[in-house]
Every structure is written in C-alpha cells, then in structure tokens.
Amino acid sequence: MGESATTRSPSEIVAELTLEEKAALTSGRDFWHTKPVDRLGVRSTMLTDGPHGVRKQTGGSDHLGLSGSVPATCFPPAVALGCSFDPALSERVGRALGGEARALQVGVLLGPGINIKRSPLCGRNFEYLSEDPLLAGVLGAALVRGIQSQGVGASVKHFAANNQETDRMRVSADVDPRPLREIYLRGFQRVVQDAQPWTVMCSYNRINGVYASQNRWLLTDVLRGEWGFAGLVVSDWGAVVDRAAALAAGLDLEMPASGGRTDRQIVAAVRSGTLDESVLDAAATRVVALAARAVDDPAARFDVDAHHALARRVAAECVVLLQNDGTLPLSPDTRIAVIGDLAQSPRYQGAGSSRIEPTRLDAALDEIRALSATDVPFAPGYLADGSTSDALLTAAAGTAADADVAVVFLGVPAELESEGFDRTDIDLPASQLRLLDAVLAANPRTVVVLSNGGVVALSGFTARVPAIVEGWLLGQAGGGALADVLFGTVDPSGRLAETIPLRLADVPSYTDFPGEHGHVRYGEGLFVGYRGFDARGTDVSFPFGHGLSYTSFAYSDASATAEEVAVTVTNTGGRAGTEVVQVYVSVPGSAVTRPPRELKGFAKVRLEPGEARQVRIPLRRSDLAYWDTRVDEWVVEGGRYVVEIGASSRDLRVRCDVDIAGDAVRVPLTLDSSIGEVLANPAAAEVLGRMFAQSAGGSAALDPAVLAMAASMPLGRVLSFGDFGIEADQVQALLDAAADG
Ligand code: BGC
C-alpha cells in the first residue's frame, strides 16, 4: 500500500485528483478491476463472481461463464443454500468464500443474489435464495457477514426487481408500492441494515419505468436515505444506459470498462454544469474507500480439502426429503441399483456468470458405492443430451428389477437452465419420465433423486414413488452429500425455500410472466409464492417450508410476546434429527390486504431421540410492519396477531395470539377524506359532529345506520348536500387544527 493512502482519507485523496482522474476512477479499468491511482497509492480492486464460488478469470473475460477461471470451491448454489434455513451455516459458507477470494486477491465477491423467486420459470432461480423475503434477507445477511469477515467485500445483487431473464436489460418491472417494499425490497433492506455490505449491484432492468442504474429514488432516496447504506453502488455489467444520469442518481462505479467514452461524458457534464462536481467527488471517494478496504494479502491461501469437506457438510444440510414411506434411509446392506446419467455426471451449478471451475467434483454414484456394503450396479437410462432409447430403458429396468431398491436420478438438463433466458415449462424431460415408468414397472421400491436449479413438476409420479429426494444443485461435493442423506449418515434437514406447485398454471405470477413489449406487470401483488397459493387455497405438490426428517417432532406449549415466540419441540422418533421450526404470523381483520400468513421467524434445532427443548425465536417489530401507501412509511398495525408455529407453511402444529401495540399513523385529513376516515380521528370527529349539528337534520347523518351508508362519502362531497353554514376552506382549516392537536 502506498504511503499516502495510509495517511490520507479517501476524500483527501480525491481532493488531489483532476476532474478527468475523478471521472476515470468511477468506471472500470477492464472487465474485472477498478482503476488505480499510483501517485496517490490508490490500488486497483478486483471484483468478480460470485455468488457460490470465486470465478477469477485469468485468460478471456466475460460475464456469461464462457471462458475458464482458476479453480475454486463450488459451494451449494443459492437454490440449495436457501433450503438450509440456517444462517449460521450460511455465514460459515460466506467465511469460506471470503477466504478463497482473499487468497485469490479478489477484493469484492459479486454476490449474494437475493432477488425473490417470483416465478419458477426465472432462468436464474438457482442463484436466488427464496420466494420469501425474510428467508432471503436473513440468509443473505449471514453470507455477507461471512464474506466480509475475511476483509473481502460482498456485492448484494441485483438491486432490484430483477425477477426474470427475459428482456432483462430493458424490461420494466411494474410493481405497486406495497409488493415492491414488502416483497421485493425487504430482503435487500435487511441485508443492508444487518450486514452493511461494502457494495450493492444495481440490476439491468427498469423499475416502474426507470432503469435501476439511473433510479435516484432507488439508489439514493431508499438505499442511502432510508436504509443508511454507506458503501458503493456498482452497476451490473453493462447496466449503465446514461452514465451522467446514473452518477447523478447514485451509481458510483460503472463496470466493466467503457474505454474512456463514458468518462468523457462525465467530464463534459460537469463542465457544462449539468452534473454537480460534488456528486462525482462522492462517487470517486467511495471507489477510493473500497480500494483501501479490500485486504491485500499475498500470503493468503485456502485449504482445498477442508473447503471440499465443508461443501459436503453444507450440501447435506440443504437436501430436502420430500416424501418417504420408510424406504429411506438405506442400509449399507440394501442391494441398491443406481439409475440415471446424472448419478455419474452431476449437475451441480447453473450456467452463466456464476459458473465456476470446481477444485474437484464428486459423483453420487461413486459416493453411494463408497458407503454401500454391496456391489452397486448402474444403468444410465438416458444420455446427457436428454435422449433415451429402448436399449437404455430395457437395460435400466433390468438393473432395477434385480435390486432391493432402485435409486433413480432425474433432473433438468444443463442447457435448459441459465442466466440470460427463462424456462418455458417446469417439466422433466419426457425421456426421463419414460425411464421412471420403466423402472417403477420393474421395481416399485424406487427412490427419485432430483437435480434441478428451478422447481420441476412432480405431480405426475408423486403418488407412485415411495421416496423423493430434492437435491437441487448442490455444488462440487453434492454427490457425497446425497449419499450421506440416502444412507442416513446425515438426517435430512433442508426445507423448501419455494413452493413446488402441482402445475405451472397454478403459480400466482403465471398470467403476468414474463410480460410483453418492455413491461412486466407484477399483477399478483403481495401474493407471491405461498402467499398466493394460500390466499386462493390452491393445492400444491409440496408447500413452502416442507421437508421431512428421518425422525418425527412434536410441538407444544406455544407462547408469544411482541419480541419473541417460544415453543417446545420434542424429538418423538428413534433417531437424532434436525427440525426447522417455522413461525408464521397473520392479522385477522386487518385493515389492509394481507396474505393469510407470512414467515416471521425460524430456527433450526437438532434433537436427540426423546429430547425436548424450548425453542425461542425472536420477532422483530419491523418484520410485522406493512408499507402504508397513505403516508409512505412502514406501519405496524395494532391488534391481535395470530402466531402459527409448525414444520411448514401448511403443517402448522400449534398457535397462540399476541396483542401488538400499533404505530400512530397521521394521515392528513382533507375534503377528500371520507366521513369514516374523519371519524377515526377523535378531534376531527368532533369537528364533524359540530358541523352536522348545525345543519337542519344533519345530526341524523351520525346515526350508525346512516353512517354505514355514508362512511365512504368524501367530506367535500357532503358539503354539496345542504347548507352546513360553513365554507369548504373553513372545514379544511378545522381539519388541519384537529390533525395538529
Ligand atoms: C450478471 C451479474 C454478474 C456480472 C459479472 C452479469 O451478467 O447479471 O450477476 O455479477 O454479469 O459477471
């Protein structure tokens, strides 16, 4: 580090720079680096993907995962990690990711991605954590804490409302204020406020018509003003449309390099007076501060073996056992047949910018063989390209017929799931479904193991299969993790971070995805994922939060205060196991539209057979708030809240009530306010009473029966019904006085 950088603050350094140097500093040097200022000791910082491993390219550079990168541990992608419901584990992964980034001289790791899974078709769902903002926010914050504990910055992305790949660089996500705040921004807010990420990456898309990269409301008013973000905002790669507008809106760093073209635009904008130089100074200062923050540690190394072992442990915690009639866990003596090419050629990550070069790769077939005491025959059943043949099907059926249990690996072919485009259906390939039919005919004791980055439809075979294991994409050690779960070395403790619908058409966003002509309307509003399925009472294959263990749990003694929920959980089975205790909250009779229940807390607990433990789960007041569009603020409604606690959003075991004191909401009263709204304010109600009392027969208007009819009538309109002896402006003055008092 240069001498000056140690003695001068970032703003002092920026004060020494020319206008041209400042402009240059706020765009990349190349594809992955910021620019240095050698004479002032400002280093260049490397920013690279992310999120589930370090993708450090040393040859060709691209953001589509095309050119290679140096080997790094491929941890379970977000689709799997979300199902861990485990912030401590996520933080552990973050620490390992940060450690690898540091050892590879990477200053900022581009992740985590915490966009909401609005539709199972989103091509990048494998990079996102959940359909629920609390879960995404809690795990995202834990990842950021872990990464940054190593002196490496995180980049929380893609801010915001980037919930599809179709037309992602132009599409306007047209979202109403409540879902925008309560669903799409809430996770970001939590990560920013709980973990102070060094950087936030703006998304490509527009939000209600304005590009995220030049959205002042988003990048400055909300992110910095409301949430107190103190770090740097970086563009997604190529997201800047108008550089001067972006800088003015709060975008500090354009990536990748623009060859000086857009730097010149900034210089011209300052010279012409259309861009205030102090805005440029602030952005340049943040770039200098970022460079000073990233630890430069040439001696750092990471332990490849230890991280591979960690990747296996983590992956095992993410596997979701969807159903099981007792066929699982397998015993080492069970004569198993393994079927399906995915068992030998694993799908363990998605395609695009997050695709990294693993340090090694475990196949489930080898790992199952390692844990089995018998010979394990294998038949591929289908080819990697998705095709099959009568010969492959016959061989697979024959292999399955001779075994006690057939374990069939099915999944989504790699070429169907990627950054850059969305899926068009959620079906498994027809060839694989034919294979499953053939295997089931030969041996009904069949276990299905799935590898997929986005949800697949299971309803065609759920009733015919004794056990289904949802393996998602589990990273480089996923093969071993699947073997651990199949044999019960690890109790399955993953729970669904997204609903598995019966049919794609049941998904709440179905009719509004992916939009057309540059717009996608988020027509389902707040009712995303389980919020929508529950509101409509739609049957699903497996609900949000679902996942089985090899043991069973009982819930009792629920109680709640405004700060905490307590419940006793008992392991009622014969094995040690892990339960994810989930707290859902609803507000019966709420004055605003609400989903039937929303996740407000969770905890993962491991219990020995027969062990009972009181689990205490904190409730945050801010999580109970809804976004009140009358005042543009978060508001906690007062009243009785119902707290339901259970093993999934549809397996609620115990409940209790808690009275929550509400926030005082000062809604301005005007002549356009309804009589009902005026009466809700005691002082204003008195004004109204006096007004009516003065008019002939007016007091009848306060009769409850009349009021029921008149409550929705705007006050100003009432004035036109008679002579109240008062003018409109006098009424407004009285209302103002009442509101102040
Ligand atoms: C992706 C980002 C990624 C960036 C750099 C973009 O295409 O949307 O997630 O971090 O490329 O590779």
Coordinates of N, CA, C and O in Angstrom, one line a residue, residues 670-673 675 712-722 724:
T670 N -58.3 15.7 4.6 CA -58.7 16.8 3.6 C -60.2 16.6 3.3 O -60.8 15.7 3.8
L671 N -60.6 17.5 2.4 CA -62.0 17.4 2.0 C -62.2 16.2 1.2 O -63.4 15.8 1.0
D672 N -61.1 15.5 0.8 CA -61.3 14.3 0.0 C -61.3 13.1 0.9 O -61.5 12.0 0.5
S673 N -61.1 13.3 2.2 CA -61.1 12.2 3.2 C -62.6 11.8 3.3 O -63.5 12.6 3.3
I675 N -66.0 10.3 5.3 CA -66.5 10.5 6.6 C -65.9 9.5 7.6 O -65.6 9.8 8.8
S712 N -68.2 6.0 3.4 CA -67.3 6.1 2.3 C -67.4 7.4 1.5 O -66.7 7.6 0.5
M713 N -68.3 8.3 1.9 CA -68.5 9.5 1.2 C -67.5 10.6 1.5 O -67.2 10.9 2.7
P714 N -66.8 11.1 0.5 CA -65.8 12.2 0.8 C -66.5 13.4 1.4 O -67.5 13.8 1.0
L715 N -65.8 13.9 2.4 CA -66.4 15.0 3.2 C -66.8 16.2 2.3 O -67.8 16.8 2.5
G716 N -65.9 16.5 1.4 CA -66.2 17.7 0.5 C -67.5 17.5 -0.3 O -68.2 18.5 -0.5
R717 N -67.8 16.2 -0.6 CA -69.0 16.0 -1.4 C -70.2 16.1 -0.5 O -71.3 16.5 -0.9
V718 N -70.0 15.9 0.8 CA -71.2 16.1 1.8 C -71.6 17.5 1.8 O -72.8 17.8 1.8
L719 N -70.7 18.4 1.7 CA -71.0 19.8 1.7 C -72.0 20.2 0.6 O -72.8 21.1 0.8
S720 N -71.9 19.5 -0.5 CA -72.8 19.9 -1.6 C -74.3 19.4 -1.3 O -75.2 19.7 -2.1
F721 N -74.5 18.7 -0.2 CA -75.8 18.2 0.1 C -76.7 19.1 1.0 O -77.8 18.7 1.3
G722 N -76.2 20.2 1.4 CA -77.0 21.0 2.2 C -76.2 22.2 2.7 O -75.0 22.4 2.4
F724 N -74.5 23.8 5.5 CA -73.9 23.5 6.8 C -73.4 24.8 7.5 O -72.8 24.7 8.5

